PDB file of C-alpha atoms in Angstrom:
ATOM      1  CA  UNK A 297    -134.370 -80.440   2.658  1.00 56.00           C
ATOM      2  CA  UNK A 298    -134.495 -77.167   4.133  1.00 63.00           C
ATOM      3  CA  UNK A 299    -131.820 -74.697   4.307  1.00 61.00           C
ATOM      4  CA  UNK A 300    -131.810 -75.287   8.086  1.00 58.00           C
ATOM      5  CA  UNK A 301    -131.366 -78.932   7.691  1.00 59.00           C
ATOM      6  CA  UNK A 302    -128.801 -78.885   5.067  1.00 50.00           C
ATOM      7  CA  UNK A 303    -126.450 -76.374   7.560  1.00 53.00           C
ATOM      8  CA  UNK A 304    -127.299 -78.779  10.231  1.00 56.00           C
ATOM      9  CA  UNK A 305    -125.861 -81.912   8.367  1.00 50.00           C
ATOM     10  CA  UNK A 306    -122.925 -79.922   7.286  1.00 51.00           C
ATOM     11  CA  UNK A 307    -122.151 -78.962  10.975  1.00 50.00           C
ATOM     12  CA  UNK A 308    -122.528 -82.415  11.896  1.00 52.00           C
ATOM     13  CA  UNK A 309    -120.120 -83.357   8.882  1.00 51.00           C
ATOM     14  CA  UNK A 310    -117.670 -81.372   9.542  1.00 47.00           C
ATOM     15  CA  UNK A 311    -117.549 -82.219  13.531  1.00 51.00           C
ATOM     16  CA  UNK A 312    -117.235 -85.451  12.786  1.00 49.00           C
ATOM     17  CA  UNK A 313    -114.655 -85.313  10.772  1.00 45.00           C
ATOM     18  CA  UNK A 314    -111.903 -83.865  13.398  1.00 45.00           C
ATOM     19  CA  UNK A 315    -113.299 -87.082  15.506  1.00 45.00           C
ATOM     20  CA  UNK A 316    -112.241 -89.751  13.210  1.00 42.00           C
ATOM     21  CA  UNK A 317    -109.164 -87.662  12.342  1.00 40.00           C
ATOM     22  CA  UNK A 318    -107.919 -87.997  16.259  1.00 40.00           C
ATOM     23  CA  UNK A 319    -109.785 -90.925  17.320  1.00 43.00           C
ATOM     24  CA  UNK A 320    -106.956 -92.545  19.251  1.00 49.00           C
ATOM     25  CA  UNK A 321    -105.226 -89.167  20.862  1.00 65.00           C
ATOM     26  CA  UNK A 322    -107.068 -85.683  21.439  1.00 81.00           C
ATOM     27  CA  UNK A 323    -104.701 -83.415  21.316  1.00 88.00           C
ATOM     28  CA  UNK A 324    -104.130 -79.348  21.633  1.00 91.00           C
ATOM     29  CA  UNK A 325    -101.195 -77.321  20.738  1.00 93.00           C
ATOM     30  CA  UNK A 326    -100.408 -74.597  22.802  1.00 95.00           C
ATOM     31  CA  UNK A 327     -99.057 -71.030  22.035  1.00 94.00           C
ATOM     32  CA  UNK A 328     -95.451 -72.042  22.743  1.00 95.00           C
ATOM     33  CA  UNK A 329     -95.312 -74.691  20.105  1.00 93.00           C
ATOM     34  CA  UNK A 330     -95.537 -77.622  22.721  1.00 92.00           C
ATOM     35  CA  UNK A 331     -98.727 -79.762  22.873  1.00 88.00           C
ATOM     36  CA  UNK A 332    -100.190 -82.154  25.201  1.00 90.00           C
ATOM     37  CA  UNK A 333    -102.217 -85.396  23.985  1.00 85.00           C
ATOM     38  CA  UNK A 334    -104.823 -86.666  26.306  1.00 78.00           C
ATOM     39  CA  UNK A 335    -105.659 -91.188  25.590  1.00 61.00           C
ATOM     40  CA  UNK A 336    -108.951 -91.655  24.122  1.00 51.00           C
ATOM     41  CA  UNK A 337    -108.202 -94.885  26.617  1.00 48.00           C
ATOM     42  CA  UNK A 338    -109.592 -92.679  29.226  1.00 43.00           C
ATOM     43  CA  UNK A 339    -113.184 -92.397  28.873  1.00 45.00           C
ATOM     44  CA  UNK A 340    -115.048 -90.383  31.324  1.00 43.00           C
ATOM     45  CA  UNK A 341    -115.864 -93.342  33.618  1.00 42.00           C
ATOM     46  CA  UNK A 342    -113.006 -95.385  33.850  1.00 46.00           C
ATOM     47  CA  UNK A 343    -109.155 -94.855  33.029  1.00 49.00           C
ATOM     48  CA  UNK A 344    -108.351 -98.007  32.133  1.00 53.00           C
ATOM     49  CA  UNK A 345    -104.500 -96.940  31.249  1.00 67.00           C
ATOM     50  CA  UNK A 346    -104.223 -95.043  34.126  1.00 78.00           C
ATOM     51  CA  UNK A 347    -103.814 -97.166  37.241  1.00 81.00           C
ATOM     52  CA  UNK A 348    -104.831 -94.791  39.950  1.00 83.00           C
ATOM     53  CA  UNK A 349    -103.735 -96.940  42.590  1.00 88.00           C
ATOM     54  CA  UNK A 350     -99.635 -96.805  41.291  1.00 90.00           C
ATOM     55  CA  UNK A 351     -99.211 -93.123  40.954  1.00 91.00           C
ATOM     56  CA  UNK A 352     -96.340 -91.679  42.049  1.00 94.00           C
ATOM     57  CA  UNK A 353     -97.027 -88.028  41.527  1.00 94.00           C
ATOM     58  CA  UNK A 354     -98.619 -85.384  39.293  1.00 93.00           C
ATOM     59  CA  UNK A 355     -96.921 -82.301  38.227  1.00 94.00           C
ATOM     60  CA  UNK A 356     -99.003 -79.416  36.099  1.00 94.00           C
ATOM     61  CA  UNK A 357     -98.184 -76.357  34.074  1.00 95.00           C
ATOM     62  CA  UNK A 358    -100.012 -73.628  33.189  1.00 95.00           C
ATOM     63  CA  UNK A 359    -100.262 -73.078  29.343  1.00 96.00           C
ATOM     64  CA  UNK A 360    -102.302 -70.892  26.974  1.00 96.00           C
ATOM     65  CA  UNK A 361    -103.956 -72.077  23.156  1.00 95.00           C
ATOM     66  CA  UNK A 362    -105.894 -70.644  21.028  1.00 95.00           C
ATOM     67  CA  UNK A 363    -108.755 -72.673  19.320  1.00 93.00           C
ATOM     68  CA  UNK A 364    -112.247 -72.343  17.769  1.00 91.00           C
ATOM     69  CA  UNK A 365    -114.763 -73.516  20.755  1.00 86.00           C
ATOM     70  CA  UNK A 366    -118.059 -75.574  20.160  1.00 81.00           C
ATOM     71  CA  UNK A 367    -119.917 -76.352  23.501  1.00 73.00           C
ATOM     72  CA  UNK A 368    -119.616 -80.046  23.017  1.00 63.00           C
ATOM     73  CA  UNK A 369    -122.624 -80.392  25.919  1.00 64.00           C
ATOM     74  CA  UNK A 370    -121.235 -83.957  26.633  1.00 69.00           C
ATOM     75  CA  UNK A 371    -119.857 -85.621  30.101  1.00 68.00           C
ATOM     76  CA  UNK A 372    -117.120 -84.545  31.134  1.00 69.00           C
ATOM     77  CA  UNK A 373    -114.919 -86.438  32.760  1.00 72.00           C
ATOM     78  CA  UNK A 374    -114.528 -87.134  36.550  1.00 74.00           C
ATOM     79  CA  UNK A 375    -110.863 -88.247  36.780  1.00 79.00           C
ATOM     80  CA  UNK A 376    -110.441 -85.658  39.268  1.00 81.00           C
ATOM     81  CA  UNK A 377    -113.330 -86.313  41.986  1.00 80.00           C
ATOM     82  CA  UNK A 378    -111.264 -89.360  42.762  1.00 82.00           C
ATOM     83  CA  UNK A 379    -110.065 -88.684  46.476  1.00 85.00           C
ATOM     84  CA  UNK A 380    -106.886 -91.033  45.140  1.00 86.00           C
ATOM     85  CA  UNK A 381    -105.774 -88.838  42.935  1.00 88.00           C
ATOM     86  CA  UNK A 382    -106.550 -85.757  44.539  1.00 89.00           C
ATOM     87  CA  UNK A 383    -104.042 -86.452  47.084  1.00 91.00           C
ATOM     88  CA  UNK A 384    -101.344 -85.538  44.547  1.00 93.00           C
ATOM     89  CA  UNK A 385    -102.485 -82.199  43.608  1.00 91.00           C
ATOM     90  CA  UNK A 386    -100.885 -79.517  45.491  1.00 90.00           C
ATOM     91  CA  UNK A 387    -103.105 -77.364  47.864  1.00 89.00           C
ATOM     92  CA  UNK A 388    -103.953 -74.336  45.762  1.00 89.00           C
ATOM     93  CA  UNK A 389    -104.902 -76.381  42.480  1.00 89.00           C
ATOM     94  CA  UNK A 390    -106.530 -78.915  45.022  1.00 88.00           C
ATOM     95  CA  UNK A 391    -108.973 -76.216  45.901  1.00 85.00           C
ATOM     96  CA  UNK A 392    -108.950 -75.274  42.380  1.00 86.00           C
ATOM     97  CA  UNK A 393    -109.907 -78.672  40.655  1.00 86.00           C
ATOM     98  CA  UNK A 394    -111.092 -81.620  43.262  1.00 83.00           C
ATOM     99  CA  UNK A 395    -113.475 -78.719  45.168  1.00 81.00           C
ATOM    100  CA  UNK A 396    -115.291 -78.125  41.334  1.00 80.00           C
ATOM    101  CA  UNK A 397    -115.055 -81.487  40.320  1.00 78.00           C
ATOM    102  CA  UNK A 398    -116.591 -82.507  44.027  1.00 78.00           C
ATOM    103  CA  UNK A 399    -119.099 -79.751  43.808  1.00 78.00           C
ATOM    104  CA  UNK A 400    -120.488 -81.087  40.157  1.00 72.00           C
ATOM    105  CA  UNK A 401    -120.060 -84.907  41.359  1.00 68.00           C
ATOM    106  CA  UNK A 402    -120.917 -86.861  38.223  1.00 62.00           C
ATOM    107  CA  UNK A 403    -122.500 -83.756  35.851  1.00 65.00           C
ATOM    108  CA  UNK A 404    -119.262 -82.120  34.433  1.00 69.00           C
ATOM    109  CA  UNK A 405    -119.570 -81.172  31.167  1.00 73.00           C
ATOM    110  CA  UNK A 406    -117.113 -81.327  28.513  1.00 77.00           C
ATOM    111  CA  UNK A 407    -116.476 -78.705  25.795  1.00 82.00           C
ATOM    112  CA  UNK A 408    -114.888 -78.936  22.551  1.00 85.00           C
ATOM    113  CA  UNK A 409    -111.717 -77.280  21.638  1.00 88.00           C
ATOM    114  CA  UNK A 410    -110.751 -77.502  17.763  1.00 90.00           C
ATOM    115  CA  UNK A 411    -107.718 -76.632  16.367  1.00 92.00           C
ATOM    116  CA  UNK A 412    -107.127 -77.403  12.495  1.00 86.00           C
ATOM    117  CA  UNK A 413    -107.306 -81.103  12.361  1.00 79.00           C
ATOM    118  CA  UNK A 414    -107.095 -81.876  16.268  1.00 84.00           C
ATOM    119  CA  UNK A 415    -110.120 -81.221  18.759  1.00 85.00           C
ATOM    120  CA  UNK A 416    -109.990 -81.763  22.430  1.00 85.00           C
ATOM    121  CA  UNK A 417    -113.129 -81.798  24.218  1.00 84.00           C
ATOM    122  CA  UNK A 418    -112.108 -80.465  28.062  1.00 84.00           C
ATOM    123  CA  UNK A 419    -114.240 -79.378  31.044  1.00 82.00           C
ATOM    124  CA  UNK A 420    -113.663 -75.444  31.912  1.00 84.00           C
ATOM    125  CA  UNK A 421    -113.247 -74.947  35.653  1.00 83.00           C
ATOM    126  CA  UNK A 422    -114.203 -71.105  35.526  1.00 73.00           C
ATOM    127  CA  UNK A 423    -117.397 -70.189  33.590  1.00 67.00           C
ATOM    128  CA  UNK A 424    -117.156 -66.586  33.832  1.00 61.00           C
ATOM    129  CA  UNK A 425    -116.677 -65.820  30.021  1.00 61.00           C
ATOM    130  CA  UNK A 426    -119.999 -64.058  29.102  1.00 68.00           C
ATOM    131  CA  UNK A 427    -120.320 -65.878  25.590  1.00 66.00           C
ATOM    132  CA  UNK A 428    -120.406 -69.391  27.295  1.00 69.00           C
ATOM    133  CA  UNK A 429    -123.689 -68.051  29.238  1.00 69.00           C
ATOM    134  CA  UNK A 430    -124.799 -66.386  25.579  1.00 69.00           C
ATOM    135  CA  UNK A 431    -124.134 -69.759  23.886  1.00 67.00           C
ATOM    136  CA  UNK A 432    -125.918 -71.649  25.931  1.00 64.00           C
ATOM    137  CA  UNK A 433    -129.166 -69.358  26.090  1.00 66.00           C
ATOM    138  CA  UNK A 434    -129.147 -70.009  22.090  1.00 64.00           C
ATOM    139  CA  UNK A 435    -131.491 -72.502  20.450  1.00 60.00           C
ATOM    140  CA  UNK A 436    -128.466 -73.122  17.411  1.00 64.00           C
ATOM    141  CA  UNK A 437    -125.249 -74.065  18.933  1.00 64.00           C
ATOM    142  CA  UNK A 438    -122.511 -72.482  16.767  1.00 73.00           C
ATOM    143  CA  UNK A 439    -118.789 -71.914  17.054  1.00 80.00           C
ATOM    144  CA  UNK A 440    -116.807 -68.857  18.675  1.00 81.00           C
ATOM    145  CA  UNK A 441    -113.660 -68.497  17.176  1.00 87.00           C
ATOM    146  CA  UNK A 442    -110.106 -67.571  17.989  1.00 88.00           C
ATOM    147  CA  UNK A 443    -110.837 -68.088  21.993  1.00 90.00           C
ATOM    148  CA  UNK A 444    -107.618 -68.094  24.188  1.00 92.00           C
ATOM    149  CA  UNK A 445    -107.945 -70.754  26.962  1.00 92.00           C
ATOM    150  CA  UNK A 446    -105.595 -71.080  30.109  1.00 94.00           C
ATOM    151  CA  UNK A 447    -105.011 -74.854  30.204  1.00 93.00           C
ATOM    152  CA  UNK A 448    -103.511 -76.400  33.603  1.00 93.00           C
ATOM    153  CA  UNK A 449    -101.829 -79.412  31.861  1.00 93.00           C
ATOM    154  CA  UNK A 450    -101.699 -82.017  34.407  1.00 91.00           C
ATOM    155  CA  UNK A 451     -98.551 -84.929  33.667  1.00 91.00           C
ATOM    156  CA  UNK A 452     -99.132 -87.915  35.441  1.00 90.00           C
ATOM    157  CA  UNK A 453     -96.341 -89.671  36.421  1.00 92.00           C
ATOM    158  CA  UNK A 454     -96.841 -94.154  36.605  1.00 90.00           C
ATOM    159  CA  UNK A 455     -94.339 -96.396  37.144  1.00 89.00           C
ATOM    160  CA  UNK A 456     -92.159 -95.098  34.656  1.00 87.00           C
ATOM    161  CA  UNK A 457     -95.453 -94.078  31.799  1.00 87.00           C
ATOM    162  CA  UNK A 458     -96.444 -90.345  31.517  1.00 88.00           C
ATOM    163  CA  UNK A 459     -99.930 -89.729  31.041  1.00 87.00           C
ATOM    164  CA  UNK A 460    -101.582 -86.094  30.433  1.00 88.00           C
ATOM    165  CA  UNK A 461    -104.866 -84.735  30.952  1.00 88.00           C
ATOM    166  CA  UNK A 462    -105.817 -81.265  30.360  1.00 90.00           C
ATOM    167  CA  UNK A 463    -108.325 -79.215  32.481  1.00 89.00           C
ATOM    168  CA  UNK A 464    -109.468 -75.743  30.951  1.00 90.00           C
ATOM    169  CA  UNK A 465    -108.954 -73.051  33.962  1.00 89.00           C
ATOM    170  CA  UNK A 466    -109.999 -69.824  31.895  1.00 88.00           C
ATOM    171  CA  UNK A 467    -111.500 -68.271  28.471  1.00 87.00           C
ATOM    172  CA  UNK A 468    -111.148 -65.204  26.819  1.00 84.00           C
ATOM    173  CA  UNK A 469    -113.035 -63.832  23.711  1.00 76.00           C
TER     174      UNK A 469
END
């Protein structure tokens, strides 16, 4: 094998690895010791634990984590184009979140955010950090390190369940 191929297969490797490690929960911690866990249960099609239709509000926060970031290059999810759920969002995150998620329709994209031994992949609303454009101009995809993110943490609230999802508002190198 070449030396190219053998770092390949070791990225690969050790990827992997934080996705067996949180298969069931993908989870971030944030810089004030809390953390938010978003289901594996909802994939980027269908939220099968979320019944969209029984919601009774959604609150958010605005928190801040640091993380290593990979860009993950796979679907994002869409929970947010839904007109249904859009209805809870107040008007300036409305314009914030359902306007990107309407403008992108189906092609979000998803990046990865890895912390330790938890990863959360999450699509980033504001693309305006130059090493996103850098990393994406590259043939190898690597890692950038140490990134601070501004996280609007989104709490669903369901006939009595609390469910979480976590949309990336800003980066910083």
């Amino acid at each position: 094998m070449t030396n190219y191929k053998v770092k390949y297969l070791i990225a690969f490797i050790y990827f992997y690895s934080f996705f067996l490690y949180s298969q069931e929960k993908h989870c971030i911690t944030f810089t004030d010791n809390t953390y938010a866990c978003k289901s594996c249960y909802t994939d980027y099609y269908t939220y099968t634990d979320i019944d969209i239709y029984k919601i009774d509000s959604i609150h958010y926060t605005r928190k801040e984590f640091k993380a290593s970031f990979y860009p993950y290059g796979e679907k994002g999810d869409n929970f947010f184009l839904l007109d249904t759920v859009a209805r809870f969002l107040p008007k300036k995150i409305k314009r914030k979140v359902h306007n990107y998620y309407r403008k992108k329709g189906m092609d979000t994209t998803a990046y990865l955010f890895i912390q330790e031994k938890d990863s959360l992949p999450a699509v980033v609303l504001e693309k305006n950090a130059a090493f996103i454009e850098r990393m994406g101009k590259e043939k190898k995809l690597h890692i950038k390190r140490d990134v601070i993110a501004t996280a609007l943490v989104f709490s669903i609230f369901v006939k009595g369940e609390i469910y979480q999802q976590v949309v990336v508002e800003k980066l910083k190198e």
